[in-house]
Amino acid sequence: GENVEQHPSTLSVQEGDSAVIKCTYSDSASNYFPWYKQELGKGPQLIIDIRSNVGEKKDQRIAVTLNKTAKHFSLHITETQPEDSAVYFCAATRGGGNQFYFGTGTSLTVIP
Amino acid sequence: ETGVTQSPTHLIKTRGQQVTLRCSSQSGHNTVSWYQQALGQGPQFIFQYYREEENGRGNFPPRFSGLQFPNYSSELNVNALELDDSALYLCASSMTPDDTQYFGPGTRLTVL
C-alpha cells in the first residue's frame, strides 16, 4: 500500500513569515493529494488539494506544489497569522481508490 | 464547516463492551468512509461504504463493522472493546468513492 511521510512534525514561525510542510509518497499510482487542517477538538478540514496533472495550485495565502517524478508535494503558507496555528495533514490516494493515506501531521505554531 | 455530522461527540466505555457510532453524510454524497485517529497520529482508514455496500477495508479486525442506510448515513460498530480502541473516530463523506472526502467533527471514544 501507499506510505506517506510528512516533515517536519512541529514548526514554529513568526507571524507574517512563511511556513512550508513537505510530504513524500511511495505509490506512483497516487494521483490526488489533499491537505487538511485540524484544530484542537475538531475534524480535519480540507484547505487545498492538487491532482497529478497539475504542478502547482494556489488559493490566496496557501499554495501546494507537486513533483511527480520525485513523488513529493508541499504546502506553502505565506503571511502566516495566529489563526493558522493547527495540525496540518497531507494525504494521498489513487484514482479508483477509496482510502486516503495520511501523513503523521505537522503541528504549526504561529507566534504573534 | 462541512455538512457531515457525527454522534455522540464523546463516549466512555469499559473494556469488552460494544459501541455504535453514527454519521450523517453531506447532502448529495453517497459514500462514507470511517477513520480512526489515535492521539498525535494521522487518521487510519477503517472501511468505506458506497451505496449501502462495504467498498474497501483497512487493516482492522472483524470486530469493527459498519452499515450504510438508504439515506447514506452510516454506523460504525465496535465489539469487544480494547483499551487501544481509545481514539477519535472520524467519518468522511464524498460524492463518489474516490472523490474528495469531507470530514465530520469526530467522536472521541475512551475505553477504560
Short mmCIF file of C-alpha atoms in Angstrom, two decimals:
data_model
loop_
_atom_site.label_atom_id
_atom_site.label_comp_id
_atom_site.label_asym_id
_atom_site.label_seq_id
_atom_site.Cartn_x
_atom_site.Cartn_y
_atom_site.Cartn_z
CA GLY A 1 0.00 0.00 0.00
CA GLU A 2 0.83 3.67 -0.03
CA ASN A 3 3.21 5.18 2.53
CA VAL A 4 3.09 8.93 3.16
CA GLU A 5 5.82 10.62 5.15
CA GLN A 6 5.45 14.17 6.44
CA HIS A 7 8.04 16.65 7.73
CA PRO A 8 8.55 18.46 9.98
CA SER A 9 6.46 17.15 12.84
CA THR A 10 6.48 20.56 14.53
CA LEU A 11 7.03 24.01 13.08
CA SER A 12 7.11 27.42 14.76
CA VAL A 13 7.16 30.62 12.74
CA GLN A 14 6.79 34.30 13.48
CA GLU A 15 3.60 35.95 12.38
CA GLY A 16 3.99 37.18 8.82
CA ASP A 17 6.64 34.63 7.90
CA SER A 18 6.11 31.71 5.54
CA ALA A 19 5.66 28.05 6.51
CA VAL A 20 6.46 25.04 4.36
CA ILE A 21 5.42 21.46 5.06
CA LYS A 22 6.66 18.59 2.90
CA CYS A 23 5.29 15.14 2.17
CA THR A 24 6.60 12.21 0.18
CA TYR A 25 4.60 9.26 -1.10
CA SER A 26 5.58 5.83 -2.33
CA ASP A 27 2.85 4.73 -4.75
CA SER A 28 3.40 6.14 -8.24
CA ALA A 29 -0.28 5.45 -8.97
CA SER A 30 -1.39 8.05 -6.43
CA ASN A 31 -2.88 10.99 -8.26
CA TYR A 32 -4.81 13.08 -5.74
CA PHE A 33 -3.21 14.94 -2.85
CA PRO A 34 -5.37 16.90 -0.38
CA TRP A 35 -4.20 18.92 2.60
CA TYR A 36 -6.22 19.13 5.78
CA LYS A 37 -6.08 21.49 8.75
CA GLN A 38 -7.17 20.11 12.10
CA GLU A 39 -7.82 22.38 15.04
CA LEU A 40 -7.98 21.06 18.57
CA GLY A 41 -11.11 19.03 19.18
CA LYS A 42 -12.29 19.24 15.58
CA GLY A 43 -12.27 17.06 12.49
CA PRO A 44 -9.85 17.68 9.61
CA GLN A 45 -10.88 20.50 7.29
CA LEU A 46 -9.87 20.45 3.63
CA ILE A 47 -7.81 23.54 2.82
CA ILE A 48 -6.39 22.81 -0.62
CA ASP A 49 -5.86 19.86 -2.95
CA ILE A 50 -3.99 19.05 -6.12
CA ARG A 51 -4.28 16.41 -8.80
CA SER A 52 -1.37 14.81 -10.60
CA ASN A 53 -1.99 16.61 -13.88
CA VAL A 54 -1.14 19.93 -12.21
CA GLY A 55 2.21 21.05 -10.78
CA GLU A 56 1.02 23.89 -8.60
CA LYS A 57 -2.18 25.31 -7.20
CA LYS A 58 -2.73 28.48 -5.22
CA ASP A 59 -5.58 29.81 -3.11
CA GLN A 60 -4.87 33.20 -1.55
CA ARG A 61 -2.11 32.65 1.06
CA ILE A 62 -1.99 28.88 0.55
CA ALA A 63 -0.27 27.01 -2.26
CA VAL A 64 0.57 23.39 -2.98
CA THR A 65 3.28 22.12 -5.31
CA LEU A 66 3.64 18.61 -6.68
CA ASN A 67 6.69 16.87 -8.10
CA LYS A 68 5.50 13.56 -9.55
CA THR A 69 8.96 12.45 -10.57
CA ALA A 70 10.34 12.81 -7.07
CA LYS A 71 7.00 11.78 -5.50
CA HIS A 72 6.74 14.68 -3.16
CA PHE A 73 4.35 17.55 -2.59
CA SER A 74 4.48 20.57 -0.34
CA LEU A 75 2.17 23.02 1.38
CA HIS A 76 3.20 26.66 1.44
CA ILE A 77 1.52 29.20 3.70
CA THR A 78 2.58 32.82 3.25
CA GLU A 79 1.99 35.77 5.57
CA THR A 80 1.13 33.44 8.42
CA GLN A 81 -1.38 34.53 11.04
CA PRO A 82 -2.02 33.21 14.57
CA GLU A 83 -5.23 31.56 13.35
CA ASP A 84 -3.11 29.39 11.06
CA SER A 85 -1.90 27.56 14.17
CA ALA A 86 -3.18 23.98 13.93
CA VAL A 87 -2.11 20.48 12.90
CA TYR A 88 -1.79 20.02 9.15
CA PHE A 89 -2.08 16.64 7.44
CA CYS A 90 -1.18 15.69 3.91
CA ALA A 91 -2.83 12.72 2.24
CA ALA A 92 -2.57 10.72 -0.97
CA THR A 93 -4.90 8.43 -2.86
CA ARG A 94 -5.03 6.76 -6.25
CA GLY A 95 -7.70 7.11 -8.89
CA GLY A 96 -10.38 4.50 -8.38
CA GLY A 97 -9.19 4.01 -4.84
CA ASN A 98 -11.18 4.54 -1.72
CA GLN A 99 -8.92 5.19 1.19
CA PHE A 100 -6.83 8.25 1.82
CA TYR A 101 -3.36 7.61 3.22
CA PHE A 102 -2.41 10.30 5.70
CA GLY A 103 0.88 11.65 6.88
CA THR A 104 1.61 11.87 10.59
CA GLY A 105 0.84 15.57 10.81
CA THR A 106 2.69 18.83 11.38
CA SER A 107 1.87 20.97 14.37
CA LEU A 108 2.23 24.58 13.22
CA THR A 109 2.51 27.38 15.75
CA VAL A 110 2.42 30.98 14.57
CA ILE A 111 3.95 33.27 17.17
CA PRO A 112 2.34 36.74 17.32
CA GLU B 1 -17.97 23.66 8.25
CA THR B 2 -18.88 20.57 6.25
CA GLY B 3 -22.38 19.13 6.33
CA VAL B 4 -21.10 15.93 7.92
CA THR B 5 -22.39 15.30 11.43
CA GLN B 6 -21.42 12.64 13.97
CA SER B 7 -22.89 11.45 17.22
CA PRO B 8 -22.18 11.22 20.02
CA THR B 9 -19.33 13.71 20.47
CA HIS B 10 -17.83 11.84 23.40
CA LEU B 11 -18.25 8.33 24.73
CA ILE B 12 -16.75 6.39 27.61
CA LYS B 13 -16.92 2.60 27.63
CA THR B 14 -15.25 -0.22 29.51
CA ARG B 15 -13.17 -2.99 28.03
CA GLY B 16 -15.26 -5.76 26.47
CA GLN B 17 -18.28 -3.58 25.79
CA GLN B 18 -19.74 -2.75 22.40
CA VAL B 19 -20.23 0.70 20.87
CA THR B 20 -22.12 2.21 17.95
CA LEU B 21 -21.11 5.49 16.37
CA ARG B 22 -23.23 7.38 13.87
CA CYS B 23 -22.56 9.61 10.90
CA SER B 24 -24.77 11.64 8.60
CA SER B 25 -23.23 12.40 5.25
CA GLN B 26 -23.25 15.70 3.42
CA SER B 27 -26.19 16.28 1.11
CA GLY B 28 -25.59 14.74 -2.31
CA HIS B 29 -22.87 12.39 -1.06
CA ASN B 30 -23.40 8.63 -1.37
CA THR B 31 -20.11 7.45 0.11
CA VAL B 32 -19.00 7.35 3.74
CA SER B 33 -15.52 6.43 4.93
CA TRP B 34 -14.53 5.79 8.54
CA TYR B 35 -11.14 6.54 10.05
CA GLN B 36 -9.53 6.01 13.45
CA GLN B 37 -7.22 8.75 14.69
CA ALA B 38 -5.05 7.91 17.67
CA LEU B 39 -3.62 10.78 19.67
CA GLY B 40 -0.82 12.51 17.77
CA GLN B 41 -1.32 10.41 14.64
CA GLY B 42 -2.89 10.80 11.24
CA PRO B 43 -6.25 9.18 10.50
CA GLN B 44 -6.14 5.47 9.65
CA PHE B 45 -8.69 4.05 7.21
CA ILE B 46 -11.13 1.55 8.71
CA PHE B 47 -13.57 0.99 5.82
CA GLN B 48 -15.76 2.69 3.26
CA TYR B 49 -19.42 2.29 2.39
CA TYR B 50 -20.79 3.08 -1.04
CA ARG B 51 -24.47 2.64 -1.88
CA GLU B 52 -25.01 0.54 1.25
CA GLU B 53 -22.18 -1.91 0.49
CA GLU B 54 -18.72 -2.14 2.02
CA ASN B 55 -16.28 -0.82 -0.57
CA GLY B 56 -12.87 -1.50 0.85
CA ARG B 57 -11.42 -2.13 4.27
CA GLY B 58 -8.21 -1.17 6.02
CA ASN B 59 -6.17 -3.26 8.41
CA PHE B 60 -8.77 -3.53 11.17
CA PRO B 61 -10.15 -6.74 12.72
CA PRO B 62 -13.68 -8.03 12.05
CA ARG B 63 -14.93 -6.70 15.39
CA PHE B 64 -15.04 -3.36 13.55
CA SER B 65 -18.14 -3.46 11.39
CA GLY B 66 -20.42 -0.99 9.72
CA LEU B 67 -23.64 -0.23 7.95
CA GLN B 68 -24.89 2.31 5.49
CA PHE B 69 -28.54 3.16 5.23
CA PRO B 70 -30.65 4.14 2.19
CA ASN B 71 -30.27 7.82 3.13
CA TYR B 72 -26.46 7.25 3.04
CA SER B 73 -25.99 7.80 6.76
CA SER B 74 -23.72 5.24 8.36
CA GLU B 75 -22.87 3.43 11.58
CA LEU B 76 -19.60 2.10 12.90
CA ASN B 77 -19.86 -0.73 15.38
CA VAL B 78 -17.01 -1.97 17.52
CA ASN B 79 -17.39 -5.16 19.56
CA ALA B 80 -15.27 -6.44 22.44
CA LEU B 81 -13.68 -3.05 23.06
CA GLU B 82 -9.99 -2.94 23.90
CA LEU B 83 -8.01 -0.19 25.59
CA ASP B 84 -6.22 0.54 22.29
CA ASP B 85 -9.57 1.37 20.68
CA SER B 86 -9.48 4.69 22.53
CA ALA B 87 -9.25 7.26 19.76
CA LEU B 88 -11.06 9.90 17.74
CA TYR B 89 -13.32 8.23 15.18
CA LEU B 90 -13.89 10.27 12.08
CA CYS B 91 -16.31 9.80 9.27
CA ALA B 92 -15.92 11.45 5.90
CA SER B 93 -18.40 11.70 3.10
CA SER B 94 -17.77 12.09 -0.62
CA MET B 95 -19.74 12.23 -3.85
CA THR B 96 -18.04 9.11 -5.15
CA PRO B 97 -15.68 6.54 -3.59
CA ASP B 98 -12.52 8.21 -4.91
CA ASP B 99 -13.61 11.82 -4.66
CA THR B 100 -12.65 14.48 -2.15
CA GLN B 101 -13.55 13.45 1.39
CA TYR B 102 -15.11 15.91 3.83
CA PHE B 103 -14.80 15.09 7.48
CA GLY B 104 -17.16 15.37 10.37
CA PRO B 105 -16.11 16.60 13.83
CA GLY B 106 -15.45 13.09 15.13
CA THR B 107 -16.47 11.01 18.12
CA ARG B 108 -13.97 10.76 20.96
CA LEU B 109 -14.09 7.21 22.36
CA THR B 110 -12.41 6.41 25.64
CA VAL B 111 -12.12 2.77 26.72
CA LEU B 112 -11.37 2.19 30.39
#
